[in-house]
mmCIF file of C-alpha atoms and ligand atoms in Angstrom:
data_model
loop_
_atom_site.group_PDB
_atom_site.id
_atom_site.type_symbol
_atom_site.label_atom_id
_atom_site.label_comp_id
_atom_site.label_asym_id
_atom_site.label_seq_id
_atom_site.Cartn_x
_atom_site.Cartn_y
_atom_site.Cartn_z
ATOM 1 C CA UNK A 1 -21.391 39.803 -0.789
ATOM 2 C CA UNK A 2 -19.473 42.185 1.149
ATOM 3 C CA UNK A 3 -16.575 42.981 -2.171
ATOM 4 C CA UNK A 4 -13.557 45.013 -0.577
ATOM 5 C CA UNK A 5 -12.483 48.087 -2.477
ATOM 6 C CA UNK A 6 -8.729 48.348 -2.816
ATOM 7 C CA UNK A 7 -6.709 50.138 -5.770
ATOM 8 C CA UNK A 8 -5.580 47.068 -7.839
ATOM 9 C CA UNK A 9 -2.325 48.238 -7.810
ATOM 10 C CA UNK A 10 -1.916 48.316 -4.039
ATOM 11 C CA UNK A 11 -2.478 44.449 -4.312
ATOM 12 C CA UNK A 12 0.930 43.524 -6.496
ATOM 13 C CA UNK A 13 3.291 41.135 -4.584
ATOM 14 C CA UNK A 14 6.560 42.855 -3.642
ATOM 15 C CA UNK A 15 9.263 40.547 -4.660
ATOM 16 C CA UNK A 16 9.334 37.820 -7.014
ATOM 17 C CA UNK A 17 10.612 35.355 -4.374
ATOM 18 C CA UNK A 18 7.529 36.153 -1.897
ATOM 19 C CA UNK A 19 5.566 33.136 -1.305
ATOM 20 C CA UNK A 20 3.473 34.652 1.227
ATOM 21 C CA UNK A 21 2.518 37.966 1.403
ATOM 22 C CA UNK A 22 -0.030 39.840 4.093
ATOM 23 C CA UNK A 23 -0.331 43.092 3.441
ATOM 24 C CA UNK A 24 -2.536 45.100 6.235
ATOM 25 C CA UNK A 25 -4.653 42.710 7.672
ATOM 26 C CA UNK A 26 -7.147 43.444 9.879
ATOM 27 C CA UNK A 27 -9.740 40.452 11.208
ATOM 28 C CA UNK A 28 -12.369 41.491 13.530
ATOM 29 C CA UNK A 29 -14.917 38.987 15.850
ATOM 30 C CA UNK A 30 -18.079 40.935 16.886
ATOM 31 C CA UNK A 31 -16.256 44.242 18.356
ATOM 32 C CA UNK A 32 -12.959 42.221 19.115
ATOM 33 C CA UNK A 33 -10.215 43.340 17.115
ATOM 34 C CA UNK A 34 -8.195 40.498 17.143
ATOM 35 C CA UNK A 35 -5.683 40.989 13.985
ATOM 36 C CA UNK A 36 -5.105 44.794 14.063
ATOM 37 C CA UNK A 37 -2.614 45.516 10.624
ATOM 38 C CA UNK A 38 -0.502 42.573 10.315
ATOM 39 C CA UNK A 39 2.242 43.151 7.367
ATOM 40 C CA UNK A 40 4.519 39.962 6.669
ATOM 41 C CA UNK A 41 6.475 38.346 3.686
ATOM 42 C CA UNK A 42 7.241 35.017 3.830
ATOM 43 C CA UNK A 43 10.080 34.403 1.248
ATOM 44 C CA UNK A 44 10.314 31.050 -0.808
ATOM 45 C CA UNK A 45 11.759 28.378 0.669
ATOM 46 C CA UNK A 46 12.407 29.960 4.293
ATOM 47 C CA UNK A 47 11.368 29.346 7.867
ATOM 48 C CA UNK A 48 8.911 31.966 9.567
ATOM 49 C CA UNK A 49 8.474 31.137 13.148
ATOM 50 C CA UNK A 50 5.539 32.913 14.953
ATOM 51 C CA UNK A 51 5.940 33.240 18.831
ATOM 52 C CA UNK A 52 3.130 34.777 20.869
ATOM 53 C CA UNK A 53 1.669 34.584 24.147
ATOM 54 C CA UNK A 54 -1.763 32.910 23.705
ATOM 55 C CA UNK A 55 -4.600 35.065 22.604
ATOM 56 C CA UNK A 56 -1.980 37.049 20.211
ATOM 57 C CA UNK A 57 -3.710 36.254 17.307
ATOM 58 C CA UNK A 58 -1.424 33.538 16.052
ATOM 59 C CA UNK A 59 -4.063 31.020 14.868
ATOM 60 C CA UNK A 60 -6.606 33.557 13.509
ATOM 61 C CA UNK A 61 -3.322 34.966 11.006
ATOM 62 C CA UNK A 62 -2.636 31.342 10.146
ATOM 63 C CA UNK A 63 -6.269 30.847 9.243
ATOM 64 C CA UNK A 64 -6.940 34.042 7.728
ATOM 65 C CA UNK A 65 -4.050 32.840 5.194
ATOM 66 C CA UNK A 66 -6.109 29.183 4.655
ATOM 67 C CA UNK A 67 -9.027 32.180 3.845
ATOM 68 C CA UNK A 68 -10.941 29.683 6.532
ATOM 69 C CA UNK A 69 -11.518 32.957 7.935
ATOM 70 C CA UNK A 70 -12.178 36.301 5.701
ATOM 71 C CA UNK A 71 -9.954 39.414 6.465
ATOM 72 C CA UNK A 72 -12.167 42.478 7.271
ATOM 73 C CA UNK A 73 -9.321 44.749 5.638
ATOM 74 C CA UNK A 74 -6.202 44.427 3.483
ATOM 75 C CA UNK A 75 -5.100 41.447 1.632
ATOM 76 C CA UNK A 76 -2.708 38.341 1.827
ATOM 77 C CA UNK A 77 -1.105 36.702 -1.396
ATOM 78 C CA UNK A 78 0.123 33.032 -1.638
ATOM 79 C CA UNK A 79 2.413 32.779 -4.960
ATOM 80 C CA UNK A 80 1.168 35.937 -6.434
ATOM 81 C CA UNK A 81 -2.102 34.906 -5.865
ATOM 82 C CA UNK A 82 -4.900 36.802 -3.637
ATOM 83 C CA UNK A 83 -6.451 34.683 -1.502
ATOM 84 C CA UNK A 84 -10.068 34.758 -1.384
ATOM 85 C CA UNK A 85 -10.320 37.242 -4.237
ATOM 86 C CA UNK A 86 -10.189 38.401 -7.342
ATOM 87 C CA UNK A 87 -9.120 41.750 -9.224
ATOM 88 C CA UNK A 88 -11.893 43.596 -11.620
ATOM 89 C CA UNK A 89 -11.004 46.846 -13.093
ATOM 90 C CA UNK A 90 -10.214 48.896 -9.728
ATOM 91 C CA UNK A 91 -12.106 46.239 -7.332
ATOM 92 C CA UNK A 92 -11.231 43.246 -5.474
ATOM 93 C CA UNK A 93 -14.313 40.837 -5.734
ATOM 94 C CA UNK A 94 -14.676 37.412 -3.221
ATOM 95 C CA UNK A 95 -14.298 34.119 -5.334
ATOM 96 C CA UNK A 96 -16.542 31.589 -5.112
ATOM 97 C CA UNK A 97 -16.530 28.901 -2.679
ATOM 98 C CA UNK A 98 -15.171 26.291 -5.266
ATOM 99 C CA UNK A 99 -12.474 28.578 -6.240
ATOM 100 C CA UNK A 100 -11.289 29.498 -2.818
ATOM 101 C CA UNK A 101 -11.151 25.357 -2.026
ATOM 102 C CA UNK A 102 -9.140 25.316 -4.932
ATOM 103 C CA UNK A 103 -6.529 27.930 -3.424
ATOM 104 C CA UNK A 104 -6.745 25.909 -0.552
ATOM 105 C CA UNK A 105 -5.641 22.658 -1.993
ATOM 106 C CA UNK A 106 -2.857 24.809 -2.300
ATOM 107 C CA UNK A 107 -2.000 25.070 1.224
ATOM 108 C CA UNK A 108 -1.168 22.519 3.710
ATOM 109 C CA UNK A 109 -1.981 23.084 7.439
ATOM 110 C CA UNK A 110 -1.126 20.899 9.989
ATOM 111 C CA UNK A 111 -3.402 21.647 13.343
ATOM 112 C CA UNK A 112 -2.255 20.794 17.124
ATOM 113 C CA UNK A 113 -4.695 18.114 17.258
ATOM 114 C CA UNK A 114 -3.812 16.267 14.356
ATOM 115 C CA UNK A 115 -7.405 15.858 12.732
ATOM 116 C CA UNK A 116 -7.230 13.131 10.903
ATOM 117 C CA UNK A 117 -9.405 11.104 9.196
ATOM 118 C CA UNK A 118 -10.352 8.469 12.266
ATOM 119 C CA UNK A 119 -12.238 5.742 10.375
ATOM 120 C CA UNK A 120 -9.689 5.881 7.045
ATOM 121 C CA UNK A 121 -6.332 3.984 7.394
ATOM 122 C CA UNK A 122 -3.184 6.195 7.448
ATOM 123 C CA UNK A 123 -2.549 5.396 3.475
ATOM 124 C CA UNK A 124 -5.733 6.419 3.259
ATOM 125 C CA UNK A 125 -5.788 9.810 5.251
ATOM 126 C CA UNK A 126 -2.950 10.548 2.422
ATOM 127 C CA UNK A 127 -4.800 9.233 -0.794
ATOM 128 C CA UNK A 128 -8.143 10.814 -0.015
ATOM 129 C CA UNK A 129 -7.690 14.097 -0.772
ATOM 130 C CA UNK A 130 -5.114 14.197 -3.703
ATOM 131 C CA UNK A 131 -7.936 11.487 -5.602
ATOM 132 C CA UNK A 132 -10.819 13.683 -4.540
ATOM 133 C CA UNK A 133 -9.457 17.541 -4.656
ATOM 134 C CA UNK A 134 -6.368 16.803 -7.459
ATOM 135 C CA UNK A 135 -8.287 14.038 -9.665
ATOM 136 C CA UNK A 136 -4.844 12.029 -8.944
ATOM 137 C CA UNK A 137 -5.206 8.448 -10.260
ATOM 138 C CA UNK A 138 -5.263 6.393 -6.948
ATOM 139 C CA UNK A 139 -2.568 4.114 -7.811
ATOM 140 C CA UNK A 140 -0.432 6.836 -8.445
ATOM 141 C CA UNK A 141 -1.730 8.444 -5.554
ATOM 142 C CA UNK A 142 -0.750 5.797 -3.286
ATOM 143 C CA UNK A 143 2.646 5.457 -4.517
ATOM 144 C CA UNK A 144 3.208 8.897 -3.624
ATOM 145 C CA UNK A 145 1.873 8.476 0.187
ATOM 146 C CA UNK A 146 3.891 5.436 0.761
ATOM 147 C CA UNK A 147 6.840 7.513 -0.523
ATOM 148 C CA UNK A 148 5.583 10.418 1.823
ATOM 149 C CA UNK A 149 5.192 7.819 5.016
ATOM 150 C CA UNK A 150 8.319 6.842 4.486
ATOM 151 C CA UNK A 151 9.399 10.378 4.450
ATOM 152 C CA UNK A 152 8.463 10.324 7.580
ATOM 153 C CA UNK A 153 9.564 7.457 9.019
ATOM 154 C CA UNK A 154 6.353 5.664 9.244
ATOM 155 C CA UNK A 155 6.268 3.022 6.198
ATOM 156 C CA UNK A 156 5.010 0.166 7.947
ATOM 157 C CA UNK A 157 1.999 2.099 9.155
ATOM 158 C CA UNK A 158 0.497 2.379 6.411
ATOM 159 C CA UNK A 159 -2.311 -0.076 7.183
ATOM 160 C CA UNK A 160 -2.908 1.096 10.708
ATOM 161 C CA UNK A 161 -5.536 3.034 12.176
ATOM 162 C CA UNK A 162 -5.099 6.495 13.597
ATOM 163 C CA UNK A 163 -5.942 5.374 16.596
ATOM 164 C CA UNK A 164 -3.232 2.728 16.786
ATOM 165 C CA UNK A 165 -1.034 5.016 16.712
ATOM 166 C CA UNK A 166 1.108 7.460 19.304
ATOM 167 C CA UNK A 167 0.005 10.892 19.442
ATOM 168 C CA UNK A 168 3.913 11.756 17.579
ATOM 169 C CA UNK A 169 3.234 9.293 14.767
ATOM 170 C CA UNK A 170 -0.302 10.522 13.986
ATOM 171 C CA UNK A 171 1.166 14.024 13.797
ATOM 172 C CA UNK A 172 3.968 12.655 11.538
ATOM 173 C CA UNK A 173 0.699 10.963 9.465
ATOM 174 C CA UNK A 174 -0.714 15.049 9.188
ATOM 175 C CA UNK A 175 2.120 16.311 7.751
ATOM 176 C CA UNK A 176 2.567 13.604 5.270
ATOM 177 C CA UNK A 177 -1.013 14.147 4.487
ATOM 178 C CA UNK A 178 -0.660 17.942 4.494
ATOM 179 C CA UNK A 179 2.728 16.847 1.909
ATOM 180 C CA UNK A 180 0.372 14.906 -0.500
ATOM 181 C CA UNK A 181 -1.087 18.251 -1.585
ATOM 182 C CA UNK A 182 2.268 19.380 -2.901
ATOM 183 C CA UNK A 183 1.109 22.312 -0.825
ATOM 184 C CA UNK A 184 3.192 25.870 -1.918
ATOM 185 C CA UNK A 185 3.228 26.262 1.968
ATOM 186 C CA UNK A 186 2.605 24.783 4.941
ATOM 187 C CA UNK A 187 1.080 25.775 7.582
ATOM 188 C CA UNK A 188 1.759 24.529 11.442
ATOM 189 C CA UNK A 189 -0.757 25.478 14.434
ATOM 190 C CA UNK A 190 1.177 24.515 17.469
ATOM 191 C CA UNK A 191 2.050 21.413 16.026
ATOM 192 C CA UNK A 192 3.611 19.805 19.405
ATOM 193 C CA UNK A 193 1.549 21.434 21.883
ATOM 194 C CA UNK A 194 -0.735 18.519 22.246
ATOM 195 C CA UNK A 195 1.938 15.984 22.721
ATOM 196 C CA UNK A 196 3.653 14.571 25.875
ATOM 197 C CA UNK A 197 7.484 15.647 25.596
ATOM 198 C CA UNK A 198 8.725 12.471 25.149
ATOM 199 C CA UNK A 199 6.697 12.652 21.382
ATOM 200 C CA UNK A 200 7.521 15.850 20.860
ATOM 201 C CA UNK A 201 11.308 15.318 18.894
ATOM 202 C CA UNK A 202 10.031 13.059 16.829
ATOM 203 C CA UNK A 203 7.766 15.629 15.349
ATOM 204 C CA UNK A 204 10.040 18.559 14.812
ATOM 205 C CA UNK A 205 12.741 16.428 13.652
ATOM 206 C CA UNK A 206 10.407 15.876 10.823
ATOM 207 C CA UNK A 207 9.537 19.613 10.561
ATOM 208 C CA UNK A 208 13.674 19.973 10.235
ATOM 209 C CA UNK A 209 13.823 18.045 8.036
ATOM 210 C CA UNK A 210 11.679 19.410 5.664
ATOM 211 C CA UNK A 211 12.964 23.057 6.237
ATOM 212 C CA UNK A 212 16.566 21.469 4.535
ATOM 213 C CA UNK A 213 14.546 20.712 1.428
ATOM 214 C CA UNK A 214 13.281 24.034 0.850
ATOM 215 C CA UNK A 215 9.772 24.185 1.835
ATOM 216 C CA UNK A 216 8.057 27.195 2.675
ATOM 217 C CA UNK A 217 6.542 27.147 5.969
ATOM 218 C CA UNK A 218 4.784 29.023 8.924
ATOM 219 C CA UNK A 219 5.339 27.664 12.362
ATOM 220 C CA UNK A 220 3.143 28.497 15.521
ATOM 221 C CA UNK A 221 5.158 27.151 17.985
ATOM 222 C CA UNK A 222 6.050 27.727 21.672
ATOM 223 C CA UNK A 223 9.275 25.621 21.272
ATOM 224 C CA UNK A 224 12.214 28.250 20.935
ATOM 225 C CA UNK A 225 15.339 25.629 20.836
ATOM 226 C CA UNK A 226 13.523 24.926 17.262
ATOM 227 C CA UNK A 227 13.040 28.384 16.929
ATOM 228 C CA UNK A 228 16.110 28.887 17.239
ATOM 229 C CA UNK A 229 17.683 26.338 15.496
ATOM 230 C CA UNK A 230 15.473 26.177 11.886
ATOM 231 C CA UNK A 231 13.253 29.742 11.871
ATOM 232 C CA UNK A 232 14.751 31.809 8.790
ATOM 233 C CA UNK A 233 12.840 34.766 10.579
ATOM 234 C CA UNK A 234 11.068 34.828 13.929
ATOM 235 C CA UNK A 235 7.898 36.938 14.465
ATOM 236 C CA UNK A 236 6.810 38.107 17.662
ATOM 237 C CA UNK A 237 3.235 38.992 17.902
ATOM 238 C CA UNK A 238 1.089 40.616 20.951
ATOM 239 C CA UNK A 239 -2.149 42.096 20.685
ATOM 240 C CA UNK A 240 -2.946 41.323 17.290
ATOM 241 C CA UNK A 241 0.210 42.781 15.375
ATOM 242 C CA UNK A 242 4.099 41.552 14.664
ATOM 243 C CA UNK A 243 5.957 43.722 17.310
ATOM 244 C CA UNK A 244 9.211 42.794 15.960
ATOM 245 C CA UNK A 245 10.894 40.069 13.138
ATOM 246 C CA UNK A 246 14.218 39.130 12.416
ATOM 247 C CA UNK A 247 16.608 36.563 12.730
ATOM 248 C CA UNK A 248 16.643 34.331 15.176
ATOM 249 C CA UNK A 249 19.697 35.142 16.804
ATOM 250 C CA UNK A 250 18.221 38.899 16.811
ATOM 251 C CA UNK A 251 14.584 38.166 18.152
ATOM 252 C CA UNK A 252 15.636 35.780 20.688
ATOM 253 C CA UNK A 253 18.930 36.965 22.125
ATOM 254 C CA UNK A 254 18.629 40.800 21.331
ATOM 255 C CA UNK A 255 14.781 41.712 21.438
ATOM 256 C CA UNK A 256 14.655 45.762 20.766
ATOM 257 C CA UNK A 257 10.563 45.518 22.610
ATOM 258 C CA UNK A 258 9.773 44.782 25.725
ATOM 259 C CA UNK A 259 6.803 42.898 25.240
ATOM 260 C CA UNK A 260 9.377 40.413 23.205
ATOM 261 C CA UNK A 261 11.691 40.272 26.440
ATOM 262 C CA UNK A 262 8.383 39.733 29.032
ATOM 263 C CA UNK A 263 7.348 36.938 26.845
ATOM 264 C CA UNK A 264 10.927 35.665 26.383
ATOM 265 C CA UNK A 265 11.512 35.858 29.952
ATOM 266 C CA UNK A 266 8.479 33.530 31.125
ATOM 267 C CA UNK A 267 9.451 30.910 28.385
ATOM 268 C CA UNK A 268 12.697 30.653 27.954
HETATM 269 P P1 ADP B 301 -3.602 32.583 19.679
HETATM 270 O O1 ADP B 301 -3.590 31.505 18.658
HETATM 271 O O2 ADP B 301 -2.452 33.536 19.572
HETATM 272 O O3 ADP B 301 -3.728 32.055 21.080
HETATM 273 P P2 ADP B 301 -6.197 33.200 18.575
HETATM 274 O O4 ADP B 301 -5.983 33.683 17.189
HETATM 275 O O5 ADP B 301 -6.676 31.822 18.754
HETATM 276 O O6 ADP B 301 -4.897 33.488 19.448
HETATM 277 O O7 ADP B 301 -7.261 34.123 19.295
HETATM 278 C C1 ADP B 301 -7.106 35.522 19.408
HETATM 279 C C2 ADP B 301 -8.351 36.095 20.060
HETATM 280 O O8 ADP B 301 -9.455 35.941 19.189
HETATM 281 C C3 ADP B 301 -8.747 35.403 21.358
HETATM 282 O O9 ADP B 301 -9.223 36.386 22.248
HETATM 283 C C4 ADP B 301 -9.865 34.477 20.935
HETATM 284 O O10 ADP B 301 -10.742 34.233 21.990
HETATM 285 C C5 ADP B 301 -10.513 35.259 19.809
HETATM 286 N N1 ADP B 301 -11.156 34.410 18.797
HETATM 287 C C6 ADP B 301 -10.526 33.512 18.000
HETATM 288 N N2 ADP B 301 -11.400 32.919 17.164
HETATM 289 C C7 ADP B 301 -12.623 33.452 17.444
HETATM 290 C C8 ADP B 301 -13.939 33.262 16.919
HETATM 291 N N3 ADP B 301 -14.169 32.402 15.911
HETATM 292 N N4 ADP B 301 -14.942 33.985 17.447
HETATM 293 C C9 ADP B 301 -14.703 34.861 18.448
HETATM 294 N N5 ADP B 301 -13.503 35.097 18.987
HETATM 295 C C10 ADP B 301 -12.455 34.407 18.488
HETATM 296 MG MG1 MG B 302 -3.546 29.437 18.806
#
């Protein structure tokens, strides 16, 4: 066990419409100090884009949130909740594996590379987990992905094979299956970057589109015109912290760092 000690009371969400909280968070690999204090509130309902070069730490915070990778310091809250923890007296101490799962089910996170299920039909991609994790009844399960895949403009896959499909439809399939978790987030590595650019609108029309019904999500994304066009709040990380947040309109056409305007610069 290695239990973190933290005053209980340092570990109290902020605001009552925080769905995401990190408060702190440092994440070490051997000696390389890859997250080095990252503070961030995610609000209910809104758009956080993250923007980075590559190596920024981007994909060990989104991780670190999924607890698929422990913080070595501070503390991130989904809901209220601590992830990967629990408060006794004036100590944090780590849940157990079948807890933290359970906070997982929690949280949807779609990776660049789709991962699905290869050998399960796309209904079944979206049935598997809400039957196994959520005890769903399957019928009731299904009628919920076919309501999802059509969500996503994909009803009459429902019977294929991941394989059968385009690389832009089987990332469509992820974030219906990601969906089918009711997830209180959702979480996007690079969702596009493995695409050719043809596939790539089809994908964050679908991301849009979901950011007008009010769900909460984190996107890791090079692709600033989206940026731009659905973040709430744009982060810019380097070197393992958020140099500067805001609005898009302020991050992207008015950056007060110039780390932000050297990394604008090369992809814009
Ligand atoms: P980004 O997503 O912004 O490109 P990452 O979070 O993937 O950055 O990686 C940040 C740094 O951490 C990189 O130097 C990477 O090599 C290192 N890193 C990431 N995961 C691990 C790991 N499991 N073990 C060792 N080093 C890692
Ligand atoms: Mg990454």
């Amino acid at each position: 066990m290695n239990d973190v000690t933290v005053a209980v009371e340092d570990t109290t969400p902020t605001v009552d419409d925080v769905m995401v909280e990190l408060h702190g968070v440092h994440k070490s690999f051997g000696p390389l100090e890859v997250l080095r204090g990252v503070d961030l509130q995610v609000h209910v309902g809104e758009v956080t884009v993250i923007l980075g070069p590559s190596g920024s730490g981007k994909s060990t915070l989104l991780r670190t949130i999924n607890h698929l990778e422990k913080v070595n310091r501070g503390w991130i809250s989904i809901d209220g909740e601590l992830i990967g923890y629990r408060r006794s007296g004036s100590k944090l101490h780590e849940l157990k594996e079948k807890d933290v799962l359970k906070q997982r089910t929690h949280i949807g996170f779609v990776f660049q590379n789709f991962n699905l299920f290869p050998h399960l039909t796309v209904l079944d991609n979206l049935v598997e987990a809400p039957v196994s994790a959520l005890r769903r009844p399957r019928k009731a399960a299904e009628e919920t992905a076919r309501g999802l895949l059509d969500r996503v403009g994909l009803a009459d896959k429902a019977d294929a094979y991941p394989r059968q499909l385009s690389g832009g439809q089987q990332q469509r399939v992820a974030i219906a299956r990601a969906l089918a978790l009711e997830p209180k987030v959702l979480l996007f590595d690079e969702p596009t970057s493995a695409l050719d650019p043809e596939l790539v609108g089809e994908v964050l029309d679908v991301i849009k589109d979901l950011a007008g019904t009010g769900t909460t999500m984190i996107v890791v994304t090079h692709e600033i015109g989206f940026a731009r066009e659905v973040a709430d709040t744009v982060v810019f990380m380097d070197g393992g912290v958020v140099v500067e947040q805001g609005p898009p309109a302020a991050v992207l056409d008015d950056p007060q760092h110039e780390r932000t305007r050297a990394f604008l610069s090369k992809v814009l």
